[in-house]
Coordinates of C-alpha atoms in Angstrom, one line a residue:
F1097 CA 0.0 0.0 0.0
T1098 CA 2.8 2.4 0.9
V1099 CA 4.5 1.8 -2.4
E1100 CA 1.3 2.5 -4.3
V1101 CA 0.7 5.8 -2.4
K1102 CA 4.2 6.9 -3.2
R1103 CA 3.7 6.1 -6.9
L1104 CA 0.5 8.3 -6.9
I1105 CA 2.3 11.1 -5.1
D1106 CA 5.2 10.9 -7.7
L1107 CA 2.7 10.9 -10.5
K1108 CA 1.0 14.0 -9.1
H1109 CA 4.4 15.8 -9.0
V1110 CA 5.1 14.7 -12.6
L1111 CA 1.8 16.0 -13.9
K1112 CA 2.0 19.2 -11.9
A1113 CA 5.5 19.8 -13.3
G1114 CA 4.0 19.5 -16.8
R1115 CA 5.8 16.4 -17.9
G1116 CA 4.0 13.4 -19.3
D1117 CA 1.5 13.2 -22.2
F1118 CA -2.0 14.6 -22.6
A1119 CA -4.5 11.9 -21.7
R1120 CA -6.9 12.4 -24.6
S1121 CA -10.5 11.1 -24.1
R1122 CA -12.3 9.5 -27.0
R1123 CA -15.6 10.7 -25.6
H1124 CA -14.8 14.4 -25.7
Q1125 CA -13.3 16.7 -28.3
H1126 CA -10.1 18.4 -27.1
V1127 CA -8.7 21.9 -27.4
V1128 CA -5.1 22.9 -27.3
V1129 CA -4.1 26.3 -25.9
L1130 CA -0.4 27.2 -26.3
G1131 CA 2.1 30.1 -26.3
S1132 CA 3.6 32.5 -23.9
G1133 CA 0.2 33.9 -23.0
V1134 CA -0.7 30.8 -20.9
T1135 CA 2.3 31.2 -18.6
R1136 CA 0.5 33.8 -16.4
M1137 CA -3.1 33.9 -15.4
S1138 CA -4.1 37.2 -16.9
T1139 CA -7.7 38.4 -16.7
V1140 CA -8.0 37.6 -20.5
F1141 CA -6.7 34.1 -20.1
T1142 CA -8.9 33.5 -17.0
A1143 CA -12.0 34.8 -18.9
F1144 CA -11.1 32.5 -21.8
L1145 CA -10.9 29.4 -19.6
D1146 CA -14.1 30.5 -17.8
Q1147 CA -15.9 30.6 -21.1
L1148 CA -14.6 27.1 -22.1
F1149 CA -15.7 25.8 -18.7
A1150 CA -19.0 27.8 -18.4
E1151 CA -21.3 26.2 -15.9
E1152 CA -24.3 26.2 -18.3
N1153 CA -22.3 24.0 -20.8
Q1154 CA -20.9 21.6 -18.2
G1155 CA -22.0 18.5 -20.1
K1156 CA -20.3 19.7 -23.2
W1157 CA -16.9 20.8 -21.8
P1158 CA -14.0 20.0 -24.0
D1159 CA -10.8 18.4 -22.7
V1160 CA -8.1 21.1 -22.7
A1161 CA -4.4 20.8 -23.1
V1162 CA -2.4 23.8 -22.0
L1163 CA 1.1 23.8 -23.5
S1164 CA 3.3 26.3 -21.8
P1165 CA 7.1 27.0 -22.1
T1166 CA 7.3 27.2 -18.3
K1167 CA 6.1 25.2 -15.3
M1168 CA 2.7 25.9 -13.8
S1169 CA 2.6 29.2 -11.9
E1170 CA 1.1 29.5 -8.4
S1171 CA -1.8 31.6 -9.8
F1172 CA -2.6 28.9 -12.4
D1173 CA -2.5 26.3 -9.7
S1174 CA -4.8 28.4 -7.5
Y1175 CA -7.2 28.8 -10.4
L1176 CA -7.3 25.0 -10.9
N1177 CA -7.9 24.4 -7.2
L1178 CA -10.9 26.8 -7.2
K1179 CA -12.4 25.0 -10.2
L1180 CA -11.8 21.6 -8.6
M1181 CA -13.5 22.8 -5.4
R1182 CA -16.5 24.1 -7.4
Y1183 CA -17.0 21.3 -9.9
G1184 CA -15.1 18.4 -8.4
R1185 CA -14.7 15.3 -10.5
S1186 CA -16.4 16.7 -13.6
F1187 CA -13.6 19.2 -13.9
Q1188 CA -10.7 17.1 -12.6
S1189 CA -9.7 15.4 -15.9
R1190 CA -10.7 18.2 -18.3
L1191 CA -7.7 20.5 -18.1
Q1192 CA -4.1 19.3 -18.3
Y1193 CA -1.1 21.5 -18.1
L1194 CA 2.0 20.4 -20.0
V1195 CA 5.4 22.1 -20.3
G1196 CA 6.6 22.4 -23.9
T1197 CA 6.8 24.6 -26.9
A1198 CA 5.0 25.0 -30.2
T1199 CA 8.3 24.7 -32.0
S1200 CA 8.9 21.1 -30.8
T1201 CA 7.3 18.4 -32.9
E1202 CA 7.5 16.0 -29.9
D1203 CA 5.6 18.5 -27.7
L1204 CA 2.9 19.0 -30.4
Q1205 CA 2.5 15.2 -30.6
R1206 CA 2.2 15.0 -26.8
V1207 CA -1.0 17.2 -27.0
F1208 CA -2.3 15.4 -30.1
L1209 CA -2.4 18.7 -32.0
T1210 CA -3.5 17.2 -35.3
K1211 CA -6.5 15.6 -33.6
A1212 CA -7.6 18.8 -31.7
A1213 CA -11.0 20.3 -32.5
M1214 CA -9.4 23.8 -32.0
V1215 CA -6.0 25.3 -31.3
F1216 CA -5.6 28.7 -29.6
V1217 CA -2.3 30.5 -29.7

């Protein structure tokens, strides 16, 4: 049991650090958001995410891959925690933060860019 808990904690750190691959769902379309604008939680980016995850469209939320050149900021982490507290499990797997760049073919493959319904730069 202790080993499994440690693996889960390690996995959480890997995901929070933005490593790993986007876990694409076959049940939902996914959207990729990338570029330097995602590194900070500006009011514009927050409003954009709030529109994607509007409460009245909860059953139609897309999966979202955020590809950023830097690790997750504290303000982004706080935003995610607020959404998790509000929506719980229905939000938990919808947004994934990955560290990478749009100039890396490998990073674009990690977010399944060619299969995305929309891409926002």
